[in-house]
PDB file of C-alpha atoms in Angstrom:
ATOM      1  CA  UNK A 644      16.259  15.022  17.607  1.00 78.00           C
ATOM      2  CA  UNK A 645      16.483  11.444  17.908  1.00 89.00           C
ATOM      3  CA  UNK A 646      17.933  11.798  21.247  1.00 93.00           C
ATOM      4  CA  UNK A 647      14.710  14.082  21.923  1.00 91.00           C
ATOM      5  CA  UNK A 648      12.340  11.324  20.186  1.00 91.00           C
ATOM      6  CA  UNK A 649      14.377   8.747  22.695  1.00 93.00           C
ATOM      7  CA  UNK A 650      13.472  10.582  26.009  1.00 94.00           C
ATOM      8  CA  UNK A 651       9.784  11.304  24.890  1.00 92.00           C
ATOM      9  CA  UNK A 652       9.216   7.459  23.980  1.00 94.00           C
ATOM     10  CA  UNK A 653      10.841   6.580  27.412  1.00 95.00           C
ATOM     11  CA  UNK A 654       8.090   8.889  28.954  1.00 94.00           C
ATOM     12  CA  UNK A 655       5.253   7.879  27.106  1.00 93.00           C
ATOM     13  CA  UNK A 656       6.111   4.433  27.873  1.00 94.00           C
ATOM     14  CA  UNK A 657       6.116   5.110  31.300  1.00 94.00           C
ATOM     15  CA  UNK A 658       2.535   6.920  31.216  1.00 94.00           C
ATOM     16  CA  UNK A 659       0.768   4.022  29.342  1.00 92.00           C
ATOM     17  CA  UNK A 660       2.667   1.805  31.668  1.00 94.00           C
ATOM     18  CA  UNK A 661       0.746   3.957  34.714  1.00 94.00           C
ATOM     19  CA  UNK A 662      -2.695   3.348  33.312  1.00 89.00           C
ATOM     20  CA  UNK A 663      -4.847   5.065  30.689  1.00 87.00           C
ATOM     21  CA  UNK A 664      -3.777   8.108  29.187  1.00 88.00           C
ATOM     22  CA  UNK A 665      -4.490  10.754  26.057  1.00 89.00           C
ATOM     23  CA  UNK A 666      -1.190  11.374  24.505  1.00 90.00           C
ATOM     24  CA  UNK A 667      -1.298  14.298  21.380  1.00 89.00           C
ATOM     25  CA  UNK A 668       1.121  14.111  19.096  1.00 86.00           C
ATOM     26  CA  UNK A 669       4.789  12.450  19.499  1.00 87.00           C
ATOM     27  CA  UNK A 670       3.993   9.040  18.236  1.00 89.00           C
ATOM     28  CA  UNK A 671       2.187   7.277  20.977  1.00 85.00           C
ATOM     29  CA  UNK A 672       1.091   5.003  18.039  1.00 84.00           C
ATOM     30  CA  UNK A 673       4.495   3.612  17.435  1.00 87.00           C
ATOM     31  CA  UNK A 674       5.645   3.666  21.042  1.00 91.00           C
ATOM     32  CA  UNK A 675       2.221   2.065  22.603  1.00 91.00           C
ATOM     33  CA  UNK A 676       1.648  -1.241  21.387  1.00 87.00           C
ATOM     34  CA  UNK A 677      -2.119  -1.201  22.200  1.00 88.00           C
ATOM     35  CA  UNK A 678      -2.722   2.512  21.565  1.00 90.00           C
ATOM     36  CA  UNK A 679      -6.048   3.681  20.220  1.00 92.00           C
ATOM     37  CA  UNK A 680      -4.786   5.697  17.167  1.00 92.00           C
ATOM     38  CA  UNK A 681      -7.055   8.443  16.383  1.00 94.00           C
ATOM     39  CA  UNK A 682      -6.714  11.502  13.874  1.00 94.00           C
ATOM     40  CA  UNK A 683      -8.588  14.525  13.597  1.00 94.00           C
ATOM     41  CA  UNK A 684      -8.844  16.412  10.301  1.00 92.00           C
ATOM     42  CA  UNK A 685     -10.879  19.640   8.910  1.00 90.00           C
ATOM     43  CA  UNK A 686     -10.489  21.598   6.340  1.00 84.00           C
ATOM     44  CA  UNK A 687     -10.016  25.045   5.829  1.00 75.00           C
ATOM     45  CA  UNK A 688     -13.632  26.179   4.761  1.00 72.00           C
ATOM     46  CA  UNK A 689     -14.647  25.325   8.511  1.00 67.00           C
ATOM     47  CA  UNK A 690     -11.814  27.301  10.229  1.00 61.00           C
ATOM     48  CA  UNK A 691     -13.024  30.258   8.607  1.00 56.00           C
ATOM     49  CA  UNK A 692     -16.211  29.236   9.281  1.00 59.00           C
ATOM     50  CA  UNK A 693     -15.489  29.196  13.032  1.00 60.00           C
ATOM     51  CA  UNK A 694     -17.308  32.157  14.636  1.00 61.00           C
ATOM     52  CA  UNK A 695     -14.051  32.829  16.818  1.00 61.00           C
ATOM     53  CA  UNK A 696     -12.003  33.549  13.721  1.00 58.00           C
ATOM     54  CA  UNK A 697     -11.516  37.196  12.539  1.00 58.00           C
ATOM     55  CA  UNK A 698     -13.503  37.319   9.308  1.00 64.00           C
ATOM     56  CA  UNK A 699     -10.686  39.440   7.511  1.00 72.00           C
ATOM     57  CA  UNK A 700      -9.324  37.796   4.312  1.00 71.00           C
ATOM     58  CA  UNK A 701      -5.551  38.476   5.427  1.00 77.00           C
ATOM     59  CA  UNK A 702      -6.246  37.150   8.775  1.00 76.00           C
ATOM     60  CA  UNK A 703      -7.520  33.582   7.272  1.00 76.00           C
ATOM     61  CA  UNK A 704      -4.689  33.703   4.945  1.00 82.00           C
ATOM     62  CA  UNK A 705      -2.407  34.237   7.687  1.00 85.00           C
ATOM     63  CA  UNK A 706      -3.930  31.664   9.687  1.00 82.00           C
ATOM     64  CA  UNK A 707      -4.226  28.962   7.091  1.00 85.00           C
ATOM     65  CA  UNK A 708      -0.281  29.751   6.195  1.00 90.00           C
ATOM     66  CA  UNK A 709       0.372  28.819   9.524  1.00 90.00           C
ATOM     67  CA  UNK A 710      -2.084  25.529  10.477  1.00 89.00           C
ATOM     68  CA  UNK A 711      -0.333  24.470   6.221  1.00 91.00           C
ATOM     69  CA  UNK A 712       3.238  24.928   8.443  1.00 95.00           C
ATOM     70  CA  UNK A 713       2.435  23.232  11.515  1.00 93.00           C
ATOM     71  CA  UNK A 714       0.748  20.510   9.623  1.00 92.00           C
ATOM     72  CA  UNK A 715       3.814  19.612   7.358  1.00 95.00           C
ATOM     73  CA  UNK A 716       6.135  19.504  10.446  1.00 94.00           C
ATOM     74  CA  UNK A 717       3.742  17.188  12.263  1.00 91.00           C
ATOM     75  CA  UNK A 718       3.720  15.104   8.668  1.00 93.00           C
ATOM     76  CA  UNK A 719       7.779  14.921   8.649  1.00 94.00           C
ATOM     77  CA  UNK A 720       8.128  13.984  12.292  1.00 92.00           C
ATOM     78  CA  UNK A 721       5.589  11.299  11.647  1.00 92.00           C
ATOM     79  CA  UNK A 722       6.335   9.897   8.807  1.00 93.00           C
ATOM     80  CA  UNK A 723      10.580   9.953   9.774  1.00 93.00           C
ATOM     81  CA  UNK A 724       9.638   8.266  12.943  1.00 91.00           C
ATOM     82  CA  UNK A 725       7.050   5.870  11.954  1.00 90.00           C
ATOM     83  CA  UNK A 726       7.583   5.079   7.962  1.00 92.00           C
ATOM     84  CA  UNK A 727       3.956   5.882   7.572  1.00 90.00           C
ATOM     85  CA  UNK A 728       1.924   8.491   6.068  1.00 91.00           C
ATOM     86  CA  UNK A 729       0.540  10.974   8.137  1.00 91.00           C
ATOM     87  CA  UNK A 730      -3.231  11.442   7.485  1.00 90.00           C
ATOM     88  CA  UNK A 731      -4.193   7.786   5.938  1.00 92.00           C
ATOM     89  CA  UNK A 732      -6.811   6.368   7.316  1.00 92.00           C
ATOM     90  CA  UNK A 733      -5.459   3.106   7.283  1.00 91.00           C
ATOM     91  CA  UNK A 734      -2.713   4.249   9.853  1.00 89.00           C
ATOM     92  CA  UNK A 735      -5.533   4.736  12.666  1.00 92.00           C
ATOM     93  CA  UNK A 736      -8.281   3.283  14.571  1.00 93.00           C
ATOM     94  CA  UNK A 737     -10.746   6.289  14.027  1.00 95.00           C
ATOM     95  CA  UNK A 738     -10.604   9.090  12.252  1.00 96.00           C
ATOM     96  CA  UNK A 739     -12.895  12.034  12.377  1.00 96.00           C
ATOM     97  CA  UNK A 740     -13.660  15.319  10.730  1.00 95.00           C
ATOM     98  CA  UNK A 741     -14.003  18.091  13.258  1.00 93.00           C
ATOM     99  CA  UNK A 742     -15.024  20.349  10.850  1.00 90.00           C
ATOM    100  CA  UNK A 743     -18.225  18.624   9.923  1.00 92.00           C
ATOM    101  CA  UNK A 744     -19.016  16.866  13.339  1.00 95.00           C
ATOM    102  CA  UNK A 745     -17.894  19.872  15.763  1.00 93.00           C
ATOM    103  CA  UNK A 746     -15.614  19.285  18.389  1.00 92.00           C
ATOM    104  CA  UNK A 747     -18.101  18.109  20.920  1.00 95.00           C
ATOM    105  CA  UNK A 748     -19.498  15.438  18.677  1.00 97.00           C
ATOM    106  CA  UNK A 749     -16.065  14.496  18.182  1.00 96.00           C
ATOM    107  CA  UNK A 750     -15.155  14.157  22.007  1.00 94.00           C
ATOM    108  CA  UNK A 751     -18.567  12.365  22.511  1.00 95.00           C
ATOM    109  CA  UNK A 752     -17.246   9.642  19.542  1.00 95.00           C
ATOM    110  CA  UNK A 753     -14.001   9.318  21.041  1.00 94.00           C
ATOM    111  CA  UNK A 754     -15.524   8.702  24.467  1.00 92.00           C
ATOM    112  CA  UNK A 755     -17.679   6.236  23.068  1.00 93.00           C
ATOM    113  CA  UNK A 756     -15.148   4.238  21.306  1.00 92.00           C
ATOM    114  CA  UNK A 757     -12.496   3.988  23.662  1.00 86.00           C
ATOM    115  CA  UNK A 758     -13.211   1.491  27.034  1.00 71.00           C
ATOM    116  CA  UNK A 759     -10.932   1.882  30.024  1.00 58.00           C
ATOM    117  CA  UNK A 760     -10.267  -1.300  31.496  1.00 52.00           C
TER     118      UNK A 760
END
């Protein structure tokens, strides 16, 4: 709801005013003027290749369906409150594919891209 967005915005603004912080989701790129905006994606193929994920086709289909549903909610939320298109590289400072880079390499790239004052 819009009221929840206002409350979340105030909390994010307070966090950012107190110093560097990491906020996942909730539109910090819209709420915090000088936010460093990162988008991380991956393909479904890389999710199925993850040794932590069961290999049963039914399990992978359920996981893919759940990921698509969560992504749709994220996209709708982002687009509703920002007016921008979710996942478009032009809306971010850094876009990474964790499926090809791996999570640890993504963390390394992000850490090397962000300078704390």
